[in-house]
PDB file of C-alpha atoms in Angstrom:
ATOM      1  CA  UNK A   1     -38.281 217.438 -62.065  1.00  0.00           C
ATOM      2  CA  UNK A   2     -36.999 216.289 -65.448  1.00  0.00           C
ATOM      3  CA  UNK A   3     -38.479 213.109 -66.968  1.00  0.00           C
ATOM      4  CA  UNK A   4     -36.484 211.257 -69.634  1.00  0.00           C
ATOM      5  CA  UNK A   5     -38.546 209.145 -72.039  1.00  0.00           C
ATOM      6  CA  UNK A   6     -37.692 206.826 -74.926  1.00  0.00           C
ATOM      7  CA  UNK A   7     -39.259 207.601 -78.316  1.00  0.00           C
ATOM      8  CA  UNK A   8     -41.639 205.251 -80.094  1.00  0.00           C
ATOM      9  CA  UNK A   9     -40.645 203.278 -83.165  1.00  0.00           C
ATOM     10  CA  UNK A  10     -43.994 204.047 -84.764  1.00  0.00           C
ATOM     11  CA  UNK A  11     -44.866 207.672 -85.332  1.00  0.00           C
ATOM     12  CA  UNK A  12     -47.857 209.670 -86.475  1.00  0.00           C
ATOM     13  CA  UNK A  13     -47.688 211.397 -89.833  1.00  0.00           C
ATOM     14  CA  UNK A  14     -46.228 214.886 -90.166  1.00  0.00           C
ATOM     15  CA  UNK A  15     -48.620 217.782 -89.917  1.00  0.00           C
ATOM     16  CA  UNK A  16     -49.613 220.382 -92.483  1.00  0.00           C
ATOM     17  CA  UNK A  17     -48.285 223.315 -90.542  1.00  0.00           C
ATOM     18  CA  UNK A  18     -45.012 225.181 -90.758  1.00  0.00           C
ATOM     19  CA  UNK A  19     -41.878 223.063 -91.297  1.00  0.00           C
ATOM     20  CA  UNK A  20     -39.188 222.335 -88.745  1.00  0.00           C
ATOM     21  CA  UNK A  21     -37.239 225.201 -87.177  1.00  0.00           C
ATOM     22  CA  UNK A  22     -34.180 223.676 -85.557  1.00  0.00           C
ATOM     23  CA  UNK A  23     -33.429 226.814 -83.570  1.00  0.00           C
ATOM     24  CA  UNK A  24     -36.843 226.655 -81.877  1.00  0.00           C
ATOM     25  CA  UNK A  25     -36.313 223.234 -80.264  1.00  0.00           C
ATOM     26  CA  UNK A  26     -35.586 222.773 -76.578  1.00  0.00           C
ATOM     27  CA  UNK A  27     -31.961 222.291 -75.525  1.00  0.00           C
ATOM     28  CA  UNK A  28     -30.428 224.789 -77.984  1.00  0.00           C
ATOM     29  CA  UNK A  29     -26.980 223.451 -77.148  1.00  0.00           C
ATOM     30  CA  UNK A  30     -27.851 220.445 -79.335  1.00  0.00           C
ATOM     31  CA  UNK A  31     -28.658 222.503 -82.455  1.00  0.00           C
ATOM     32  CA  UNK A  32     -25.329 221.967 -84.221  1.00  0.00           C
ATOM     33  CA  UNK A  33     -25.351 218.225 -83.519  1.00  0.00           C
ATOM     34  CA  UNK A  34     -28.966 217.998 -84.705  1.00  0.00           C
ATOM     35  CA  UNK A  35     -28.140 219.796 -87.951  1.00  0.00           C
ATOM     36  CA  UNK A  36     -25.303 217.341 -88.609  1.00  0.00           C
ATOM     37  CA  UNK A  37     -27.513 214.268 -88.176  1.00  0.00           C
ATOM     38  CA  UNK A  38     -30.404 215.790 -90.093  1.00  0.00           C
ATOM     39  CA  UNK A  39     -28.217 216.826 -93.010  1.00  0.00           C
ATOM     40  CA  UNK A  40     -26.564 213.432 -93.399  1.00  0.00           C
ATOM     41  CA  UNK A  41     -29.813 211.511 -92.929  1.00  0.00           C
ATOM     42  CA  UNK A  42     -31.635 213.498 -95.623  1.00  0.00           C
ATOM     43  CA  UNK A  43     -28.694 213.212 -98.011  1.00  0.00           C
ATOM     44  CA  UNK A  44     -28.369 209.457 -97.438  1.00  0.00           C
ATOM     45  CA  UNK A  45     -32.066 208.795 -98.001  1.00  0.00           C
ATOM     46  CA  UNK A  46     -32.238 210.993-101.114  1.00  0.00           C
ATOM     47  CA  UNK A  47     -29.126 209.476-102.741  1.00  0.00           C
ATOM     48  CA  UNK A  48     -29.573 205.713-102.359  1.00  0.00           C
ATOM     49  CA  UNK A  49     -32.814 204.203-101.071  1.00  0.00           C
ATOM     50  CA  UNK A  50     -31.430 200.682-100.710  1.00  0.00           C
ATOM     51  CA  UNK A  51     -28.335 201.792 -98.819  1.00  0.00           C
ATOM     52  CA  UNK A  52     -30.460 204.029 -96.596  1.00  0.00           C
ATOM     53  CA  UNK A  53     -32.799 201.151 -95.810  1.00  0.00           C
ATOM     54  CA  UNK A  54     -29.806 198.991 -94.856  1.00  0.00           C
ATOM     55  CA  UNK A  55     -28.259 201.695 -92.650  1.00  0.00           C
ATOM     56  CA  UNK A  56     -31.576 202.389 -90.918  1.00  0.00           C
ATOM     57  CA  UNK A  57     -32.332 198.694 -90.431  1.00  0.00           C
ATOM     58  CA  UNK A  58     -35.648 198.841 -92.281  1.00  0.00           C
ATOM     59  CA  UNK A  59     -37.413 195.899 -93.866  1.00  0.00           C
ATOM     60  CA  UNK A  60     -38.707 195.966 -97.424  1.00  0.00           C
ATOM     61  CA  UNK A  61     -42.165 196.712 -96.057  1.00  0.00           C
ATOM     62  CA  UNK A  62     -40.846 199.928 -94.468  1.00  0.00           C
ATOM     63  CA  UNK A  63     -39.222 201.256 -97.647  1.00  0.00           C
ATOM     64  CA  UNK A  64     -41.601 204.228 -97.559  1.00  0.00           C
ATOM     65  CA  UNK A  65     -39.904 205.463 -94.381  1.00  0.00           C
ATOM     66  CA  UNK A  66     -36.817 206.299 -96.459  1.00  0.00           C
ATOM     67  CA  UNK A  67     -38.846 208.628 -98.671  1.00  0.00           C
ATOM     68  CA  UNK A  68     -40.304 210.299 -95.594  1.00  0.00           C
ATOM     69  CA  UNK A  69     -36.794 211.103 -94.372  1.00  0.00           C
ATOM     70  CA  UNK A  70     -35.961 212.955 -97.600  1.00  0.00           C
ATOM     71  CA  UNK A  71     -38.606 215.582 -96.760  1.00  0.00           C
ATOM     72  CA  UNK A  72     -37.576 216.382 -93.186  1.00  0.00           C
ATOM     73  CA  UNK A  73     -36.613 219.995 -93.946  1.00  0.00           C
ATOM     74  CA  UNK A  74     -39.914 220.779 -95.663  1.00  0.00           C
ATOM     75  CA  UNK A  75     -42.535 218.483 -94.095  1.00  0.00           C
ATOM     76  CA  UNK A  76     -45.083 220.009 -91.759  1.00  0.00           C
ATOM     77  CA  UNK A  77     -44.224 219.748 -88.078  1.00  0.00           C
ATOM     78  CA  UNK A  78     -46.344 218.785 -85.072  1.00  0.00           C
ATOM     79  CA  UNK A  79     -45.678 218.730 -81.325  1.00  0.00           C
ATOM     80  CA  UNK A  80     -43.438 215.790 -80.485  1.00  0.00           C
ATOM     81  CA  UNK A  81     -46.052 214.580 -78.005  1.00  0.00           C
ATOM     82  CA  UNK A  82     -48.370 214.032 -80.983  1.00  0.00           C
ATOM     83  CA  UNK A  83     -45.707 212.517 -83.269  1.00  0.00           C
ATOM     84  CA  UNK A  84     -44.674 209.750 -80.869  1.00  0.00           C
ATOM     85  CA  UNK A  85     -47.214 206.929 -80.590  1.00  0.00           C
ATOM     86  CA  UNK A  86     -47.179 203.425 -79.150  1.00  0.00           C
ATOM     87  CA  UNK A  87     -47.857 201.797 -75.799  1.00  0.00           C
ATOM     88  CA  UNK A  88     -46.120 204.289 -73.496  1.00  0.00           C
ATOM     89  CA  UNK A  89     -47.613 207.332 -75.213  1.00  0.00           C
ATOM     90  CA  UNK A  90     -51.070 205.759 -75.387  1.00  0.00           C
ATOM     91  CA  UNK A  91     -50.934 205.264 -71.609  1.00  0.00           C
ATOM     92  CA  UNK A  92     -49.548 208.765 -71.054  1.00  0.00           C
ATOM     93  CA  UNK A  93     -52.383 210.221 -73.164  1.00  0.00           C
ATOM     94  CA  UNK A  94     -51.054 213.764 -73.185  1.00  0.00           C
ATOM     95  CA  UNK A  95     -53.984 215.128 -75.194  1.00  0.00           C
ATOM     96  CA  UNK A  96     -56.489 214.382 -72.411  1.00  0.00           C
ATOM     97  CA  UNK A  97     -54.561 216.082 -69.591  1.00  0.00           C
ATOM     98  CA  UNK A  98     -55.933 219.350 -68.260  1.00  0.00           C
ATOM     99  CA  UNK A  99     -54.244 222.628 -69.180  1.00  0.00           C
ATOM    100  CA  UNK A 100     -52.090 222.827 -66.048  1.00  0.00           C
ATOM    101  CA  UNK A 101     -50.844 219.257 -66.475  1.00  0.00           C
ATOM    102  CA  UNK A 102     -50.027 219.936 -70.143  1.00  0.00           C
ATOM    103  CA  UNK A 103     -47.923 222.905 -69.093  1.00  0.00           C
ATOM    104  CA  UNK A 104     -46.094 220.702 -66.614  1.00  0.00           C
ATOM    105  CA  UNK A 105     -45.510 218.130 -69.354  1.00  0.00           C
ATOM    106  CA  UNK A 106     -44.043 220.782 -71.657  1.00  0.00           C
ATOM    107  CA  UNK A 107     -41.599 221.821 -68.928  1.00  0.00           C
ATOM    108  CA  UNK A 108     -40.688 218.423 -67.532  1.00  0.00           C
ATOM    109  CA  UNK A 109     -40.703 215.795 -70.300  1.00  0.00           C
ATOM    110  CA  UNK A 110     -37.833 215.127 -72.685  1.00  0.00           C
ATOM    111  CA  UNK A 111     -38.016 212.433 -75.371  1.00  0.00           C
ATOM    112  CA  UNK A 112     -34.667 210.995 -76.447  1.00  0.00           C
ATOM    113  CA  UNK A 113     -34.115 210.459 -80.167  1.00  0.00           C
ATOM    114  CA  UNK A 114     -31.459 209.268 -82.573  1.00  0.00           C
ATOM    115  CA  UNK A 115     -32.203 212.242 -84.827  1.00  0.00           C
ATOM    116  CA  UNK A 116     -32.852 215.084 -82.370  1.00  0.00           C
ATOM    117  CA  UNK A 117     -30.845 213.974 -79.335  1.00  0.00           C
ATOM    118  CA  UNK A 118     -33.733 214.925 -77.064  1.00  0.00           C
ATOM    119  CA  UNK A 119     -36.798 217.127 -77.555  1.00  0.00           C
ATOM    120  CA  UNK A 120     -39.573 218.481 -75.385  1.00  0.00           C
ATOM    121  CA  UNK A 121     -43.074 217.154 -75.993  1.00  0.00           C
ATOM    122  CA  UNK A 122     -44.210 220.610 -77.139  1.00  0.00           C
ATOM    123  CA  UNK A 123     -41.357 220.960 -79.658  1.00  0.00           C
ATOM    124  CA  UNK A 124     -42.618 220.835 -83.229  1.00  0.00           C
ATOM    125  CA  UNK A 125     -40.931 218.133 -85.330  1.00  0.00           C
ATOM    126  CA  UNK A 126     -41.771 216.172 -88.498  1.00  0.00           C
ATOM    127  CA  UNK A 127     -42.324 212.429 -88.523  1.00  0.00           C
ATOM    128  CA  UNK A 128     -39.063 210.546 -89.177  1.00  0.00           C
ATOM    129  CA  UNK A 129     -37.280 207.216 -88.933  1.00  0.00           C
ATOM    130  CA  UNK A 130     -33.860 207.068 -87.263  1.00  0.00           C
ATOM    131  CA  UNK A 131     -33.189 205.088 -84.092  1.00  0.00           C
ATOM    132  CA  UNK A 132     -30.354 205.645 -81.638  1.00  0.00           C
ATOM    133  CA  UNK A 133     -28.756 202.375 -82.776  1.00  0.00           C
ATOM    134  CA  UNK A 134     -28.116 203.688 -86.299  1.00  0.00           C
ATOM    135  CA  UNK A 135     -24.548 204.188 -87.571  1.00  0.00           C
ATOM    136  CA  UNK A 136     -24.507 206.869 -90.251  1.00  0.00           C
ATOM    137  CA  UNK A 137     -21.661 206.539 -92.786  1.00  0.00           C
ATOM    138  CA  UNK A 138     -20.202 209.975 -91.996  1.00  0.00           C
ATOM    139  CA  UNK A 139     -21.044 210.534 -88.329  1.00  0.00           C
ATOM    140  CA  UNK A 140     -20.833 206.964 -87.086  1.00  0.00           C
ATOM    141  CA  UNK A 141     -22.844 205.592 -84.160  1.00  0.00           C
ATOM    142  CA  UNK A 142     -25.472 208.086 -83.060  1.00  0.00           C
ATOM    143  CA  UNK A 143     -25.240 207.109 -79.406  1.00  0.00           C
ATOM    144  CA  UNK A 144     -21.604 208.218 -79.418  1.00  0.00           C
ATOM    145  CA  UNK A 145     -22.382 211.310 -81.533  1.00  0.00           C
ATOM    146  CA  UNK A 146     -24.743 212.626 -78.867  1.00  0.00           C
ATOM    147  CA  UNK A 147     -22.596 212.033 -75.787  1.00  0.00           C
ATOM    148  CA  UNK A 148     -20.462 215.161 -75.982  1.00  0.00           C
ATOM    149  CA  UNK A 149     -23.227 217.756 -76.534  1.00  0.00           C
ATOM    150  CA  UNK A 150     -25.507 215.931 -74.088  1.00  0.00           C
ATOM    151  CA  UNK A 151     -22.837 216.083 -71.385  1.00  0.00           C
ATOM    152  CA  UNK A 152     -23.438 219.829 -71.155  1.00  0.00           C
ATOM    153  CA  UNK A 153     -27.065 220.199 -72.248  1.00  0.00           C
ATOM    154  CA  UNK A 154     -28.675 217.621 -69.958  1.00  0.00           C
ATOM    155  CA  UNK A 155     -27.186 218.710 -66.616  1.00  0.00           C
ATOM    156  CA  UNK A 156     -28.248 222.262 -67.488  1.00  0.00           C
ATOM    157  CA  UNK A 157     -31.782 221.057 -68.216  1.00  0.00           C
ATOM    158  CA  UNK A 158     -31.890 219.014 -65.003  1.00  0.00           C
ATOM    159  CA  UNK A 159     -30.979 222.018 -62.859  1.00  0.00           C
ATOM    160  CA  UNK A 160     -31.107 221.115 -59.171  1.00  0.00           C
ATOM    161  CA  UNK A 161     -34.118 218.818 -59.348  1.00  0.00           C
ATOM    162  CA  UNK A 162     -34.984 215.150 -59.617  1.00  0.00           C
ATOM    163  CA  UNK A 163     -34.205 213.287 -62.849  1.00  0.00           C
ATOM    164  CA  UNK A 164     -36.696 210.482 -63.496  1.00  0.00           C
ATOM    165  CA  UNK A 165     -35.117 208.178 -66.076  1.00  0.00           C
ATOM    166  CA  UNK A 166     -37.563 205.960 -67.969  1.00  0.00           C
ATOM    167  CA  UNK A 167     -35.408 205.395 -71.056  1.00  0.00           C
ATOM    168  CA  UNK A 168     -34.592 202.046 -72.639  1.00  0.00           C
ATOM    169  CA  UNK A 169     -30.927 200.977 -72.655  1.00  0.00           C
ATOM    170  CA  UNK A 170     -30.236 202.109 -76.233  1.00  0.00           C
ATOM    171  CA  UNK A 171     -31.260 205.677 -75.416  1.00  0.00           C
ATOM    172  CA  UNK A 172     -29.680 205.671 -71.968  1.00  0.00           C
ATOM    173  CA  UNK A 173     -26.322 205.184 -73.708  1.00  0.00           C
ATOM    174  CA  UNK A 174     -26.520 208.698 -75.196  1.00  0.00           C
ATOM    175  CA  UNK A 175     -26.327 210.328 -71.756  1.00  0.00           C
ATOM    176  CA  UNK A 176     -25.496 208.841 -68.382  1.00  0.00           C
ATOM    177  CA  UNK A 177     -25.865 211.145 -65.385  1.00  0.00           C
ATOM    178  CA  UNK A 178     -22.682 211.598 -63.423  1.00  0.00           C
ATOM    179  CA  UNK A 179     -21.607 213.014 -60.111  1.00  0.00           C
ATOM    180  CA  UNK A 180     -24.104 215.085 -58.196  1.00  0.00           C
ATOM    181  CA  UNK A 181     -26.761 214.748 -60.926  1.00  0.00           C
ATOM    182  CA  UNK A 182     -26.580 210.956 -60.702  1.00  0.00           C
ATOM    183  CA  UNK A 183     -27.263 211.146 -56.959  1.00  0.00           C
ATOM    184  CA  UNK A 184     -30.672 212.684 -57.647  1.00  0.00           C
ATOM    185  CA  UNK A 185     -31.498 210.435 -60.612  1.00  0.00           C
ATOM    186  CA  UNK A 186     -33.978 207.577 -60.271  1.00  0.00           C
ATOM    187  CA  UNK A 187     -33.982 204.891 -62.953  1.00  0.00           C
ATOM    188  CA  UNK A 188     -37.249 202.952 -63.031  1.00  0.00           C
ATOM    189  CA  UNK A 189     -37.872 199.356 -64.037  1.00  0.00           C
ATOM    190  CA  UNK A 190     -41.320 197.790 -64.206  1.00  0.00           C
ATOM    191  CA  UNK A 191     -41.378 194.114 -63.209  1.00  0.00           C
ATOM    192  CA  UNK A 192     -44.053 191.434 -63.310  1.00  0.00           C
ATOM    193  CA  UNK A 193     -44.318 190.807 -59.576  1.00  0.00           C
ATOM    194  CA  UNK A 194     -44.696 186.974 -59.581  1.00  0.00           C
ATOM    195  CA  UNK A 195     -41.740 186.412 -61.945  1.00  0.00           C
ATOM    196  CA  UNK A 196     -39.616 189.543 -61.345  1.00  0.00           C
ATOM    197  CA  UNK A 197     -39.205 189.791 -65.129  1.00  0.00           C
ATOM    198  CA  UNK A 198     -39.574 192.769 -67.431  1.00  0.00           C
ATOM    199  CA  UNK A 199     -42.378 192.278 -69.972  1.00  0.00           C
ATOM    200  CA  UNK A 200     -42.130 194.905 -72.699  1.00  0.00           C
ATOM    201  CA  UNK A 201     -45.792 195.818 -73.146  1.00  0.00           C
ATOM    202  CA  UNK A 202     -46.747 196.462 -69.539  1.00  0.00           C
ATOM    203  CA  UNK A 203     -43.310 197.923 -68.823  1.00  0.00           C
ATOM    204  CA  UNK A 204     -44.046 200.665 -71.356  1.00  0.00           C
ATOM    205  CA  UNK A 205     -47.695 201.055 -70.368  1.00  0.00           C
ATOM    206  CA  UNK A 206     -46.909 201.342 -66.657  1.00  0.00           C
ATOM    207  CA  UNK A 207     -44.202 203.937 -67.297  1.00  0.00           C
ATOM    208  CA  UNK A 208     -46.721 205.970 -69.265  1.00  0.00           C
ATOM    209  CA  UNK A 209     -49.246 205.735 -66.438  1.00  0.00           C
ATOM    210  CA  UNK A 210     -46.639 206.715 -63.840  1.00  0.00           C
ATOM    211  CA  UNK A 211     -45.807 209.909 -65.725  1.00  0.00           C
ATOM    212  CA  UNK A 212     -49.472 210.677 -66.273  1.00  0.00           C
ATOM    213  CA  UNK A 213     -50.225 210.158 -62.574  1.00  0.00           C
ATOM    214  CA  UNK A 214     -47.474 212.564 -61.516  1.00  0.00           C
ATOM    215  CA  UNK A 215     -48.493 215.210 -64.063  1.00  0.00           C
ATOM    216  CA  UNK A 216     -52.195 214.983 -63.294  1.00  0.00           C
ATOM    217  CA  UNK A 217     -51.617 215.212 -59.538  1.00  0.00           C
ATOM    218  CA  UNK A 218     -49.185 218.107 -59.919  1.00  0.00           C
ATOM    219  CA  UNK A 219     -46.519 216.198 -58.016  1.00  0.00           C
ATOM    220  CA  UNK A 220     -42.872 217.162 -58.578  1.00  0.00           C
ATOM    221  CA  UNK A 221     -40.757 215.248 -56.045  1.00  0.00           C
ATOM    222  CA  UNK A 222     -37.570 216.985 -54.932  1.00  0.00           C
ATOM    223  CA  UNK A 223     -35.475 213.821 -55.083  1.00  0.00           C
ATOM    224  CA  UNK A 224     -35.561 210.020 -55.408  1.00  0.00           C
ATOM    225  CA  UNK A 225     -36.701 209.398 -51.821  1.00  0.00           C
ATOM    226  CA  UNK A 226     -39.608 211.798 -52.272  1.00  0.00           C
ATOM    227  CA  UNK A 227     -40.433 210.099 -55.589  1.00  0.00           C
ATOM    228  CA  UNK A 228     -40.722 206.717 -53.862  1.00  0.00           C
ATOM    229  CA  UNK A 229     -43.108 208.189 -51.307  1.00  0.00           C
ATOM    230  CA  UNK A 230     -45.174 209.892 -54.023  1.00  0.00           C
ATOM    231  CA  UNK A 231     -45.475 206.739 -56.112  1.00  0.00           C
ATOM    232  CA  UNK A 232     -46.557 204.696 -53.106  1.00  0.00           C
ATOM    233  CA  UNK A 233     -49.150 207.361 -52.256  1.00  0.00           C
ATOM    234  CA  UNK A 234     -50.433 207.021 -55.832  1.00  0.00           C
ATOM    235  CA  UNK A 235     -50.916 203.284 -55.310  1.00  0.00           C
ATOM    236  CA  UNK A 236     -47.779 201.844 -56.905  1.00  0.00           C
ATOM    237  CA  UNK A 237     -45.778 199.048 -55.284  1.00  0.00           C
ATOM    238  CA  UNK A 238     -42.167 200.202 -55.275  1.00  0.00           C
ATOM    239  CA  UNK A 239     -38.952 198.516 -54.188  1.00  0.00           C
ATOM    240  CA  UNK A 240     -35.877 200.698 -53.797  1.00  0.00           C
ATOM    241  CA  UNK A 241     -32.180 200.144 -54.411  1.00  0.00           C
ATOM    242  CA  UNK A 242     -30.353 203.250 -53.136  1.00  0.00           C
ATOM    243  CA  UNK A 243     -27.129 204.247 -54.890  1.00  0.00           C
ATOM    244  CA  UNK A 244     -24.095 202.104 -54.073  1.00  0.00           C
ATOM    245  CA  UNK A 245     -21.784 205.055 -53.696  1.00  0.00           C
ATOM    246  CA  UNK A 246     -21.238 208.632 -54.787  1.00  0.00           C
ATOM    247  CA  UNK A 247     -22.081 209.408 -58.387  1.00  0.00           C
ATOM    248  CA  UNK A 248     -24.507 206.488 -58.725  1.00  0.00           C
ATOM    249  CA  UNK A 249     -28.213 206.646 -59.557  1.00  0.00           C
ATOM    250  CA  UNK A 250     -31.081 205.158 -57.562  1.00  0.00           C
ATOM    251  CA  UNK A 251     -32.923 202.135 -58.981  1.00  0.00           C
ATOM    252  CA  UNK A 252     -36.668 201.805 -58.397  1.00  0.00           C
ATOM    253  CA  UNK A 253     -38.565 198.629 -59.238  1.00  0.00           C
ATOM    254  CA  UNK A 254     -42.296 199.112 -59.737  1.00  0.00           C
ATOM    255  CA  UNK A 255     -44.066 195.760 -59.303  1.00  0.00           C
ATOM    256  CA  UNK A 256     -47.145 194.934 -61.351  1.00  0.00           C
ATOM    257  CA  UNK A 257     -49.278 191.837 -60.750  1.00  0.00           C
ATOM    258  CA  UNK A 258     -51.239 191.733 -63.990  1.00  0.00           C
ATOM    259  CA  UNK A 259     -50.010 191.994 -67.551  1.00  0.00           C
ATOM    260  CA  UNK A 260     -52.167 194.510 -69.392  1.00  0.00           C
TER     261      UNK A 260
END
């Protein structure tokens, strides 16, 4: 099973350990594309703080994020699962999983990123600011930049197993499963049951709890149908929309009664 997660806008500070080693990150097929984004981002932020803030879509109050980006090559790195914070990652609570579940997380979870493309939760990265919606002056829109290398790297990472897609739309644009991979991909929405609407906070929190539940129980469904059964066994209310033809993903709606 491969689980695709969005990043968090807020991030913990960089660590004091060794700096980033691009070649050590998961999905080595993305190394060249990562180096291109990293190089331009650092150069942009070091050369013109105001222009960088405009390109990155940062308010005046987040001006310090530009300075942080200038130090990406030298800043201490931490596991990505510690760098990403926010509602989904608070609910996932990787640090409190037992050793076996942490090993499963390291194998199964990929966090999508405007800067890195996608990284494993055990990959060591510095704190940064660069969303998938950014358009860098030289490289252009990052979503488009990542599509070509992702087209090879992600199917290889998925292997023959289930792909559980929990990404937001901005990050889903960087890679869309096709063909046979799409047929074993399940995209999950979390809806407020009485209104059938997505509410951001509990959407993120419930996705975090779903991943935690699967990791803690040691469940790795073989495909979307098995995932539905597993989630229902774990107490989730799930509605299913099977694919509407070859090369289409499944859609699962997880219904939640209370907003929390």
